[in-house]
Amino acid sequence: MVRAHNPQARTREPTPWKLQRCRIVHPENESLIDDGLAVYFRAPYSYTTHPTIELHIHSGRALIAALLSSLSRIPSLRPAESGEFTRQALLAGRLDLTQVEGLHDLIEADTEVQRIQALGTAGGETRAQYDSLRSQIIHCLAQVEALIDFGEGEDIEEGVYDRAKAEASTLLSQIQGHLADSRKGELVRSGIKMAIFGPPNAGKSSLFNYLANRPASIVTPIPGTTRDVLELTLDIGGLPVVVADTAGLRRTDDVVESIGVERGTDAVKNADFSVCVLPLSEVLSSDGSTIALPKDVQELITPHTYFLLNKADLVSNPLPTSNLVIDGHPDTAGRVWTASLATGEGTQAFVQGLAGALMSQLNINGPSAQSQEHHAPLVTRERHRVHLESACRFLKAFLALPPEDVVLGAEELRYAAQALGRVTGDIGVEDVLDAVFRDFCIGK
Ligand SMILES: Nc1nc2c(ncn2[C@@H]2O[C@H](COP(=O)(O)OP(=O)(O)O)[C@@H](O)[C@H]2O)c(=O)[nH]1
Ligand SMILES: [Mg+2]
């Protein structure tokens, strides 16, 4: 369907990987469709590894429709299904399953930290780590199989079995380390859950609206205004955060409000971290040094609670935050900020500080650290976690076997390698393919 001007060129293979201007004409009647650009990718150096022609045409609905309809006149052509190009790339081994997932995450990324993580995974960083772990297990397995075939002391040097065990044990702790990474990869991919809580009238909904940059939650001077949990996914310093505004914590006879308080309490307990908003003027001790926590708030404080002491405008000359102590919680340094959501003072510093604290808690390099070396996390989906956990179980089973059970040991190592192969799609790929490609856009 793409024909060059020079009639002799019709029979020649186009120059590969060179963008060329050409007339794009109808395959049957040769009527002009557009004056565009075309590039030919010679196999296997294309996205799918198959020979590929890419047409660059002017935009416009009628133009695209005319081109697609003329392409469909060529008997061997049909429109691609969603994710079909990527599926071909996967089946040809050009991408592995983690890269395909990374590509999907890249297309879906809403925030900078998500984009950076997905870019690393799509580019093969995660694949390289899985391949390395798997080849180390296979190295162990090779030693154990050599023992089965030849027996220690005769053809094989002494200590091979012990060495294989030492290697397996190092691998096991490496994988366990990845599994204990505070679900960082999964949180960045699907959003970190943060609940705002505190006593009524502290400014929780004002904070929610400030973060959302719009009046998403109703703010009034009447305590008990917010009754249900409100949720929004927001970008906080590049991190995707699912923020929940909750009803103020207090005992109340109002049935609706007390259900709201119960729901709010659950939201705080289920969140990955929370922000406790307190009205500074009401919780500050008379000497101005200590913050007294209201009773209903106390039981929800954890090491993952951050504090915003709001309404600083109502306190004359408040002490610097670093000198304030939260009563009963001497370990809150770096987790307390003072601000006024009414005047805006201190609010930016709070958001920046919160994003920084979350980044360091999750051990994430922020967008500003982009040039530094970083490793894509090994676990960005439950699927990865399941297979890594089963690899750990097989490695442990191998380590628990006595040397005389060397044949069983080899079997356990084989299973461990297979478990990792399932993450990258080298093994058992068919059953996950449909799930992975379902959400892909057409074509890509
Ligand atoms: N003076 C002052 N008033 C504030 C500040 N932040 C919020 N308020 C007011 O406090 C009241 C309660 O705010 P709201 O966000 O609804 O509190 P919530 O009950 O914790 O959700 C409203 O009248 C707000 O305008 C602040 O920093 N200073
Ligand atoms: Mg409210």
Tab-separated table of C-alpha atoms and ligand atoms in Angstrom:
chain	number	residue	atom	x	y	z
A	1	MET	CA	0.000	0.000	0.000
A	2	VAL	CA	3.001	2.263	0.288
A	3	ARG	CA	4.427	2.924	-3.135
A	4	ALA	CA	7.475	4.967	-3.947
A	5	HIS	CA	7.615	7.336	-6.932
A	6	ASN	CA	10.295	5.447	-8.741
A	7	PRO	CA	8.686	2.425	-10.474
A	8	GLN	CA	11.955	0.462	-10.129
A	9	ALA	CA	11.795	0.874	-6.393
A	10	ARG	CA	8.598	-1.173	-6.276
A	11	THR	CA	10.446	-4.439	-6.450
A	12	ARG	CA	13.242	-3.468	-4.081
A	13	GLU	CA	13.177	-3.868	-0.319
A	14	PRO	CA	12.873	-0.357	1.125
A	15	THR	CA	15.898	1.003	2.969
A	16	PRO	CA	15.359	-0.123	6.554
A	17	TRP	CA	15.145	2.213	9.566
A	18	LYS	CA	14.964	5.343	7.423
A	19	LEU	CA	12.035	7.700	7.568
A	20	GLN	CA	11.100	8.454	3.958
A	21	ARG	CA	8.616	10.844	2.479
A	22	CYS	CA	6.174	9.115	0.175
A	23	ARG	CA	2.767	9.270	-1.431
A	24	ILE	CA	0.379	6.891	0.247
A	25	VAL	CA	-2.037	5.526	-2.328
A	26	HIS	CA	-4.967	3.140	-2.437
A	27	PRO	CA	-3.714	-0.409	-3.149
A	28	GLU	CA	-6.271	-1.022	-5.902
A	29	ASN	CA	-6.989	2.227	-7.725
A	30	GLU	CA	-3.818	4.080	-6.673
A	31	SER	CA	-5.766	7.192	-5.722
A	32	LEU	CA	-3.816	9.436	-3.369
A	33	ILE	CA	-4.706	9.080	0.319
A	34	ASP	CA	-2.030	11.297	1.861
A	35	ASP	CA	1.420	12.685	1.371
A	36	GLY	CA	3.159	11.144	4.395
A	37	LEU	CA	6.198	9.437	5.815
A	38	ALA	CA	7.038	5.756	6.060
A	39	VAL	CA	9.696	3.760	7.856
A	40	TYR	CA	10.516	0.112	7.320
A	41	PHE	CA	11.881	-2.054	10.144
A	42	ARG	CA	13.688	-5.127	8.879
A	43	ALA	CA	13.201	-8.292	10.964
A	44	PRO	CA	14.209	-9.047	13.622
A	45	TYR	CA	15.055	-5.473	14.624
A	46	SER	CA	11.514	-4.236	15.063
A	47	TYR	CA	9.261	-3.994	18.104
A	48	THR	CA	7.519	-7.276	17.290
A	49	THR	CA	10.628	-8.880	15.676
A	50	HIS	CA	8.538	-9.244	12.493
A	51	PRO	CA	9.100	-7.006	9.434
A	52	THR	CA	7.142	-3.839	10.135
A	53	ILE	CA	6.117	-0.758	8.192
A	54	GLU	CA	5.078	2.338	10.084
A	55	LEU	CA	3.097	5.010	8.278
A	56	HIS	CA	3.132	8.583	9.553
A	57	ILE	CA	0.173	10.498	8.176
A	58	HIS	CA	-1.560	13.778	8.887
A	59	SER	CA	-4.154	13.599	11.613
A	60	GLY	CA	-7.845	13.834	10.790
A	61	ARG	CA	-10.654	11.368	11.219
A	62	ALA	CA	-11.519	11.050	7.525
A	63	LEU	CA	-7.871	10.592	6.583
A	64	ILE	CA	-7.289	7.843	9.143
A	65	ALA	CA	-10.560	6.126	8.179
A	66	ALA	CA	-9.587	6.231	4.457
A	67	LEU	CA	-6.164	4.760	5.216
A	68	LEU	CA	-7.519	1.981	7.441
A	69	SER	CA	-10.201	1.075	4.932
A	70	SER	CA	-7.678	0.951	2.088
A	71	LEU	CA	-5.307	-1.175	4.184
A	72	SER	CA	-8.133	-3.605	4.808
A	73	ARG	CA	-8.313	-4.159	1.014
A	74	ILE	CA	-5.005	-6.004	1.282
A	75	PRO	CA	-6.084	-9.600	1.951
A	76	SER	CA	-3.336	-10.496	4.436
A	77	LEU	CA	-3.939	-7.451	6.658
A	78	ARG	CA	-6.352	-7.024	9.549
A	79	PRO	CA	-6.588	-4.569	12.451
A	80	ALA	CA	-4.467	-5.486	15.485
A	81	GLU	CA	-6.198	-6.538	18.684
A	82	SER	CA	-5.479	-4.756	21.942
A	83	GLY	CA	-1.901	-5.372	23.010
A	84	GLU	CA	-1.225	-7.565	19.964
A	85	PHE	CA	2.074	-5.925	19.013
A	86	THR	CA	3.364	-6.320	22.547
A	87	ARG	CA	2.073	-9.885	22.687
A	88	GLN	CA	4.087	-10.686	19.544
A	89	ALA	CA	7.148	-9.069	21.096
A	90	LEU	CA	6.658	-11.224	24.210
A	91	LEU	CA	6.135	-14.447	22.301
A	92	ALA	CA	9.234	-13.729	20.219
A	93	GLY	CA	11.222	-13.241	23.449
A	94	ARG	CA	12.008	-9.589	22.750
A	95	LEU	CA	10.217	-8.587	25.954
A	96	ASP	CA	9.530	-10.646	29.048
A	97	LEU	CA	6.357	-10.509	31.100
A	98	THR	CA	7.750	-8.003	33.626
A	99	GLN	CA	8.610	-5.641	30.759
A	100	VAL	CA	5.112	-5.995	29.326
A	101	GLU	CA	3.645	-5.195	32.731
A	102	GLY	CA	6.054	-2.261	33.042
A	103	LEU	CA	4.959	-0.941	29.658
A	104	HIS	CA	1.345	-1.121	30.740
A	105	ASP	CA	2.206	0.734	33.956
A	106	LEU	CA	4.108	3.355	31.948
A	107	ILE	CA	1.060	4.048	29.779
A	108	GLU	CA	-1.100	4.255	32.914
A	109	ALA	CA	1.373	6.272	35.043
A	110	ASP	CA	-0.205	9.376	36.597
A	111	THR	CA	2.694	10.603	38.697
A	112	GLU	CA	6.423	11.094	38.250
A	113	VAL	CA	7.486	8.366	40.693
A	114	GLN	CA	5.150	5.909	38.938
A	115	ARG	CA	6.630	6.900	35.574
A	116	ILE	CA	10.212	6.394	36.764
A	117	GLN	CA	9.419	3.002	38.299
A	118	ALA	CA	7.541	1.801	35.201
A	119	LEU	CA	10.270	3.054	32.871
A	120	GLY	CA	12.859	0.963	34.720
A	121	THR	CA	10.682	-2.145	34.598
A	122	ALA	CA	9.690	-1.671	30.941
A	123	GLY	CA	13.359	-1.143	30.085
A	124	GLY	CA	14.280	-4.548	31.510
A	125	GLU	CA	15.743	-3.679	34.942
A	126	THR	CA	13.364	-6.015	36.734
A	127	ARG	CA	13.860	-8.719	34.121
A	128	ALA	CA	17.638	-8.550	34.590
A	129	GLN	CA	17.269	-9.048	38.335
A	130	TYR	CA	14.966	-12.051	37.914
A	131	ASP	CA	17.231	-13.542	35.246
A	132	SER	CA	20.207	-13.165	37.555
A	133	LEU	CA	18.417	-14.831	40.491
A	134	ARG	CA	17.235	-17.644	38.258
A	135	SER	CA	20.648	-18.288	36.752
A	136	GLN	CA	22.136	-18.424	40.255
A	137	ILE	CA	19.608	-21.100	41.213
A	138	ILE	CA	20.455	-22.978	38.020
A	139	HIS	CA	24.127	-22.749	38.964
A	140	CYS	CA	23.310	-24.407	42.305
A	141	LEU	CA	21.253	-27.011	40.508
A	142	ALA	CA	24.089	-27.798	38.085
A	143	GLN	CA	26.412	-28.538	41.005
A	144	VAL	CA	23.846	-30.764	42.686
A	145	GLU	CA	23.162	-32.624	39.443
A	146	ALA	CA	26.867	-33.156	38.902
A	147	LEU	CA	26.921	-34.810	42.330
A	148	ILE	CA	24.047	-37.090	41.353
A	149	ASP	CA	25.793	-38.094	38.149
A	150	PHE	CA	29.320	-38.537	39.440
A	151	GLY	CA	29.307	-38.646	43.260
A	152	GLU	CA	31.505	-36.601	45.543
A	153	GLY	CA	35.100	-37.680	46.104
A	154	GLU	CA	35.525	-39.546	42.834
A	155	ASP	CA	35.214	-37.245	39.852
A	156	ILE	CA	33.839	-34.276	41.746
A	157	GLU	CA	35.869	-32.262	44.233
A	158	GLU	CA	34.937	-32.287	47.917
A	159	GLY	CA	32.572	-29.696	49.354
A	160	VAL	CA	30.396	-29.146	46.281
A	161	TYR	CA	27.174	-29.869	48.141
A	162	ASP	CA	28.087	-27.483	50.969
A	163	ARG	CA	28.912	-24.781	48.442
A	164	ALA	CA	25.574	-25.264	46.683
A	165	LYS	CA	23.845	-24.954	50.051
A	166	ALA	CA	25.729	-21.778	50.924
A	167	GLU	CA	24.760	-20.267	47.558
A	168	ALA	CA	21.116	-21.268	48.011
A	169	SER	CA	21.089	-19.751	51.468
A	170	THR	CA	22.451	-16.415	50.160
A	171	LEU	CA	19.831	-16.441	47.406
A	172	LEU	CA	17.100	-17.155	49.914
A	173	SER	CA	18.014	-14.140	52.035
A	174	GLN	CA	18.283	-11.988	48.900
A	175	ILE	CA	14.746	-12.924	47.827
A	176	GLN	CA	13.425	-12.530	51.371
A	177	GLY	CA	14.963	-9.046	51.395
A	178	HIS	CA	13.017	-8.142	48.263
A	179	LEU	CA	9.803	-9.518	49.752
A	180	ALA	CA	10.326	-7.371	52.859
A	181	ASP	CA	10.634	-4.129	50.872
A	182	SER	CA	7.513	-2.622	52.539
A	183	ARG	CA	5.491	-3.342	49.372
A	184	LYS	CA	7.202	-0.313	47.849
A	185	GLY	CA	6.760	-1.399	44.217
A	186	GLU	CA	3.118	-2.296	44.715
A	187	LEU	CA	2.394	0.940	46.591
A	188	VAL	CA	3.953	3.107	43.899
A	189	ARG	CA	2.039	1.245	41.219
A	190	SER	CA	-1.386	1.201	42.825
A	191	GLY	CA	-1.271	4.212	45.176
A	192	ILE	CA	-0.321	4.705	48.807
A	193	LYS	CA	-3.313	4.878	51.166
A	194	MET	CA	-3.284	7.913	53.461
A	195	ALA	CA	-6.071	8.810	55.912
A	196	ILE	CA	-6.532	12.255	57.449
A	197	PHE	CA	-7.915	12.057	60.981
A	198	GLY	CA	-8.230	14.098	64.152
A	199	PRO	CA	-10.806	15.764	66.391
A	200	PRO	CA	-13.769	17.646	64.867
A	201	ASN	CA	-13.095	21.134	63.508
A	202	ALA	CA	-9.296	20.710	63.370
A	203	GLY	CA	-9.054	21.490	59.649
A	204	LYS	CA	-9.007	17.941	58.205
A	205	SER	CA	-11.333	18.785	55.316
A	206	SER	CA	-9.442	22.042	54.756
A	207	LEU	CA	-6.251	19.968	54.357
A	208	PHE	CA	-8.023	17.510	52.042
A	209	ASN	CA	-9.191	20.395	49.843
A	210	TYR	CA	-5.778	22.022	49.896
A	211	LEU	CA	-4.172	18.773	48.691
A	212	ALA	CA	-6.905	18.273	46.077
A	213	ASN	CA	-6.572	21.909	44.997
A	214	ARG	CA	-10.364	22.242	44.943
A	215	PRO	CA	-13.272	22.304	47.436
A	216	ALA	CA	-13.870	18.532	47.282
A	217	SER	CA	-14.938	18.277	50.927
A	218	ILE	CA	-17.389	20.562	52.769
A	219	VAL	CA	-15.693	22.910	55.245
A	220	THR	CA	-17.751	24.728	57.909
A	221	PRO	CA	-17.153	25.911	61.480
A	222	ILE	CA	-19.746	23.333	62.618
A	223	PRO	CA	-18.120	20.301	64.259
A	224	GLY	CA	-19.370	17.044	62.687
A	225	THR	CA	-19.688	18.427	59.137
A	226	THR	CA	-17.806	15.559	57.456
A	227	ARG	CA	-19.734	12.344	57.972
A	228	ASP	CA	-18.621	9.816	55.397
A	229	VAL	CA	-15.144	8.887	54.192
A	230	LEU	CA	-14.201	10.845	51.053
A	231	GLU	CA	-11.408	9.513	48.857
A	232	LEU	CA	-9.328	11.024	46.043
A	233	THR	CA	-6.171	9.865	44.294
A	234	LEU	CA	-3.704	12.737	44.361
A	235	ASP	CA	-0.149	13.445	43.287
A	236	ILE	CA	1.880	14.354	46.366
A	237	GLY	CA	5.437	15.267	45.405
A	238	GLY	CA	5.311	12.741	42.539
A	239	LEU	CA	3.876	9.943	44.676
A	240	PRO	CA	0.412	8.556	43.915
A	241	VAL	CA	-1.528	8.862	47.162
A	242	VAL	CA	-5.119	7.788	47.772
A	243	VAL	CA	-6.142	10.395	50.366
A	244	ALA	CA	-9.176	9.853	52.611
A	245	ASP	CA	-10.928	12.632	54.560
A	246	THR	CA	-12.713	11.278	57.618
A	247	ALA	CA	-15.261	12.407	60.205
A	248	GLY	CA	-13.820	14.051	63.329
A	249	LEU	CA	-13.275	11.569	66.152
A	250	ARG	CA	-15.713	12.151	69.005
A	251	ARG	CA	-18.417	10.260	70.898
A	252	THR	CA	-21.790	11.345	69.620
A	253	ASP	CA	-25.455	10.373	69.923
A	254	ASP	CA	-26.035	11.251	66.283
A	255	VAL	CA	-26.474	7.867	64.546
A	256	VAL	CA	-25.205	9.032	61.140
A	257	GLU	CA	-22.189	10.790	62.600
A	258	SER	CA	-21.239	7.813	64.773
A	259	ILE	CA	-21.309	5.501	61.728
A	260	GLY	CA	-19.056	8.063	60.013
A	261	VAL	CA	-16.652	7.995	62.970
A	262	GLU	CA	-16.560	4.185	62.827
A	263	ARG	CA	-15.834	4.214	59.086
A	264	GLY	CA	-13.186	6.885	59.563
A	265	THR	CA	-11.484	4.823	62.263
A	266	ASP	CA	-11.405	1.798	59.934
A	267	ALA	CA	-9.975	3.934	57.112
A	268	VAL	CA	-7.149	5.066	59.413
A	269	LYS	CA	-6.423	1.515	60.528
A	270	ASN	CA	-6.353	0.245	56.925
A	271	ALA	CA	-4.223	3.099	55.587
A	272	ASP	CA	-0.516	2.737	54.822
A	273	PHE	CA	0.047	5.942	56.773
A	274	SER	CA	-2.037	8.742	58.236
A	275	VAL	CA	-1.968	12.453	59.005
A	276	CYS	CA	-3.343	13.515	62.368
A	277	VAL	CA	-4.613	17.117	62.137
A	278	LEU	CA	-4.832	18.948	65.472
A	279	PRO	CA	-5.853	22.544	66.245
A	280	LEU	CA	-2.624	23.944	67.678
A	281	SER	CA	-4.367	26.543	69.813
A	282	GLU	CA	-6.379	23.877	71.615
A	283	VAL	CA	-3.752	21.177	72.151
A	284	LEU	CA	-0.728	23.323	73.098
A	285	SER	CA	0.287	23.213	76.778
A	286	SER	CA	0.317	26.521	78.656
A	287	ASP	CA	4.138	26.717	78.542
A	288	GLY	CA	3.908	26.248	74.750
A	289	SER	CA	6.170	23.170	74.614
A	290	THR	CA	3.938	20.071	74.647
A	291	ILE	CA	1.050	18.855	72.498
A	292	ALA	CA	-1.678	16.997	74.385
A	293	LEU	CA	-3.407	14.364	72.264
A	294	PRO	CA	-7.208	14.216	72.553
A	295	LYS	CA	-8.296	10.863	73.992
A	296	ASP	CA	-10.159	9.614	70.894
A	297	VAL	CA	-7.099	10.235	68.755
A	298	GLN	CA	-4.536	8.477	70.939
A	299	GLU	CA	-5.332	4.892	70.039
A	300	LEU	CA	-4.825	5.541	66.323
A	301	ILE	CA	-1.267	6.869	66.605
A	302	THR	CA	1.359	4.535	65.080
A	303	PRO	CA	4.935	4.986	63.829
A	304	HIS	CA	3.304	5.744	60.452
A	305	THR	CA	1.344	8.743	61.777
A	306	TYR	CA	2.381	12.252	60.714
A	307	PHE	CA	1.131	15.334	62.574
A	308	LEU	CA	-0.105	18.623	61.200
A	309	LEU	CA	-0.621	21.206	63.951
A	310	ASN	CA	-3.061	23.504	62.198
A	311	LYS	CA	-4.488	26.943	62.976
A	312	ALA	CA	-1.056	28.334	63.825
A	313	ASP	CA	-2.526	31.777	63.030
A	314	LEU	CA	-4.486	31.601	66.279
A	315	VAL	CA	-1.338	31.152	68.403
A	316	SER	CA	0.947	34.077	69.028
A	317	ASN	CA	4.620	33.231	68.476
A	318	PRO	CA	4.405	29.411	68.354
A	319	LEU	CA	7.655	27.551	69.117
A	320	PRO	CA	9.576	26.070	66.172
A	321	THR	CA	8.158	22.603	65.393
A	322	SER	CA	11.416	20.876	66.288
A	323	ASN	CA	11.007	22.033	69.908
A	324	LEU	CA	7.487	20.671	70.277
A	325	VAL	CA	6.897	17.318	71.982
A	326	ILE	CA	3.828	15.170	71.352
A	327	ASP	CA	2.773	13.973	74.795
A	328	GLY	CA	3.431	10.241	75.215
A	329	HIS	CA	5.252	9.989	71.847
A	330	PRO	CA	8.867	11.075	72.210
A	331	ASP	CA	9.806	9.421	68.878
A	332	THR	CA	7.959	11.768	66.514
A	333	ALA	CA	10.930	13.886	65.394
A	334	GLY	CA	10.634	14.683	61.681
A	335	ARG	CA	6.950	13.768	61.636
A	336	VAL	CA	5.452	17.023	63.006
A	337	TRP	CA	4.652	20.235	61.106
A	338	THR	CA	2.944	23.493	62.097
A	339	ALA	CA	0.821	25.384	59.580
A	340	SER	CA	-2.233	27.499	59.009
A	341	LEU	CA	-4.517	26.260	56.285
A	342	ALA	CA	-6.403	29.557	56.598
A	343	THR	CA	-3.436	31.825	55.794
A	344	GLY	CA	-1.414	29.232	53.841
A	345	GLU	CA	1.600	29.686	56.086
A	346	GLY	CA	3.641	26.490	56.436
A	347	THR	CA	1.372	24.449	54.140
A	348	GLN	CA	3.866	24.067	51.297
A	349	ALA	CA	6.629	23.099	53.712
A	350	PHE	CA	4.273	20.506	55.188
A	351	VAL	CA	3.486	18.891	51.808
A	352	GLN	CA	7.146	18.882	50.792
A	353	GLY	CA	8.184	17.469	54.165
A	354	LEU	CA	5.473	14.807	54.020
A	355	ALA	CA	6.459	13.720	50.495
A	356	GLY	CA	10.126	13.581	51.547
A	357	ALA	CA	9.314	11.555	54.664
A	358	LEU	CA	7.262	9.081	52.607
A	359	MET	CA	9.997	8.758	50.015
A	360	SER	CA	12.569	7.946	52.650
A	361	GLN	CA	10.201	5.639	54.504
A	362	LEU	CA	9.609	3.711	51.281
A	363	ASN	CA	13.253	4.086	50.281
A	364	ILE	CA	12.337	5.715	46.965
A	365	ASN	CA	14.548	8.096	45.044
A	366	GLY	CA	12.433	11.110	44.231
A	367	PRO	CA	12.066	12.699	40.800
A	368	SER	CA	14.972	15.025	41.576
A	369	ALA	CA	17.256	12.018	42.062
A	370	GLN	CA	16.440	10.729	38.587
A	371	SER	CA	20.006	10.681	37.369
A	372	GLN	CA	21.179	8.533	40.258
A	373	GLU	CA	21.344	4.804	39.831
A	374	HIS	CA	18.171	3.163	41.001
A	375	HIS	CA	16.825	-0.353	40.819
A	376	ALA	CA	13.332	-1.164	39.711
A	377	PRO	CA	11.625	-3.073	42.508
A	378	LEU	CA	11.222	-6.814	42.075
A	379	VAL	CA	7.640	-6.872	43.304
A	380	THR	CA	5.077	-4.577	41.712
A	381	ARG	CA	2.172	-7.027	41.682
A	382	GLU	CA	0.693	-9.684	43.933
A	383	ARG	CA	1.535	-12.202	41.178
A	384	HIS	CA	5.270	-11.545	41.673
A	385	ARG	CA	4.970	-11.886	45.437
A	386	VAL	CA	3.212	-15.264	45.135
A	387	HIS	CA	5.933	-16.741	42.896
A	388	LEU	CA	8.797	-15.279	44.937
A	389	GLU	CA	7.275	-16.731	48.091
A	390	SER	CA	7.014	-20.122	46.485
A	391	ALA	CA	10.657	-19.870	45.301
A	392	CYS	CA	11.587	-19.221	48.947
A	393	ARG	CA	9.648	-22.302	50.074
A	394	PHE	CA	11.512	-24.538	47.589
A	395	LEU	CA	14.889	-23.078	48.534
A	396	LYS	CA	14.116	-23.678	52.224
A	397	ALA	CA	13.058	-27.248	51.437
A	398	PHE	CA	16.374	-27.811	49.639
A	399	LEU	CA	18.335	-26.360	52.563
A	400	ALA	CA	16.515	-28.614	55.041
A	401	LEU	CA	17.404	-31.857	53.203
A	402	PRO	CA	20.328	-34.037	54.355
A	403	PRO	CA	23.130	-34.640	51.802
A	404	GLU	CA	21.925	-38.188	51.046
A	405	ASP	CA	18.680	-36.742	49.633
A	406	VAL	CA	20.562	-35.064	46.833
A	407	VAL	CA	18.050	-36.185	44.176
A	408	LEU	CA	15.163	-34.603	46.063
A	409	GLY	CA	17.306	-31.526	46.603
A	410	ALA	CA	17.792	-31.115	42.861
A	411	GLU	CA	14.042	-31.329	42.413
A	412	GLU	CA	13.432	-28.534	44.935
A	413	LEU	CA	15.971	-26.312	43.169
A	414	ARG	CA	14.301	-27.012	39.840
A	415	TYR	CA	10.957	-25.924	41.292
A	416	ALA	CA	12.538	-22.762	42.740
A	417	ALA	CA	13.923	-21.835	39.306
A	418	GLN	CA	10.521	-22.529	37.756
A	419	ALA	CA	8.790	-20.234	40.248
A	420	LEU	CA	11.023	-17.355	39.100
A	421	GLY	CA	10.441	-18.345	35.472
A	422	ARG	CA	6.743	-17.865	36.057
A	423	VAL	CA	7.284	-14.204	36.979
A	424	THR	CA	9.172	-13.431	33.777
A	425	GLY	CA	6.819	-15.557	31.682
A	426	ASP	CA	9.458	-18.117	30.644
A	427	ILE	CA	7.195	-20.766	32.156
A	428	GLY	CA	3.409	-21.062	32.202
A	429	VAL	CA	2.896	-17.818	30.325
A	430	GLU	CA	-0.392	-18.705	28.621
A	431	ASP	CA	-2.588	-18.561	31.712
A	432	VAL	CA	-1.583	-14.983	32.578
A	433	LEU	CA	-1.408	-13.521	29.078
A	434	ASP	CA	-5.079	-12.698	28.702
A	435	ALA	CA	-5.174	-11.001	32.091
A	436	VAL	CA	-2.081	-8.945	31.284
A	437	PHE	CA	-3.215	-7.814	27.848
A	438	ARG	CA	-6.854	-7.182	28.644
A	439	ASP	CA	-6.178	-3.590	29.705
A	440	PHE	CA	-3.815	-2.712	26.868
A	441	CYS	CA	-4.828	-0.144	24.310
A	442	ILE	CA	-5.602	-1.306	20.793
A	443	GLY	CA	-2.532	-2.011	18.723
A	444	LYS	CA	0.341	-1.339	21.149
B	1	LIG	N1	-8.255	30.274	61.987
B	1	LIG	C1	-8.168	29.166	61.269
B	1	LIG	N2	-9.290	28.503	60.940
B	1	LIG	C2	-9.168	27.382	60.192
B	1	LIG	C3	-7.904	26.893	59.749
B	1	LIG	N3	-8.100	25.768	59.034
B	1	LIG	C4	-9.435	25.552	59.021
B	1	LIG	N4	-10.085	26.518	59.718
B	1	LIG	C5	-11.528	26.641	59.940
B	1	LIG	O1	-11.919	25.654	60.887
B	1	LIG	C6	-13.232	25.198	60.594
B	1	LIG	C7	-13.232	23.696	60.454
B	1	LIG	O2	-12.495	23.341	59.315
B	1	LIG	P1	-12.702	21.931	58.614
B	1	LIG	O3	-11.672	21.810	57.551
B	1	LIG	O4	-14.133	21.737	58.231
B	1	LIG	O5	-12.352	20.966	59.835
B	1	LIG	P2	-12.644	19.406	60.030
B	1	LIG	O6	-13.860	19.310	60.860
B	1	LIG	O7	-11.461	18.894	60.753
B	1	LIG	O8	-12.815	18.793	58.666
B	1	LIG	C8	-13.667	25.919	59.332
B	1	LIG	O9	-14.451	27.044	59.704
B	1	LIG	C9	-12.358	26.378	58.714
B	1	LIG	O10	-12.507	27.547	57.934
B	1	LIG	C10	-6.731	27.633	60.123
B	1	LIG	O11	-5.596	27.303	59.800
B	1	LIG	N5	-6.929	28.752	60.886
B	2	MG	MG	-14.332	17.690	57.908
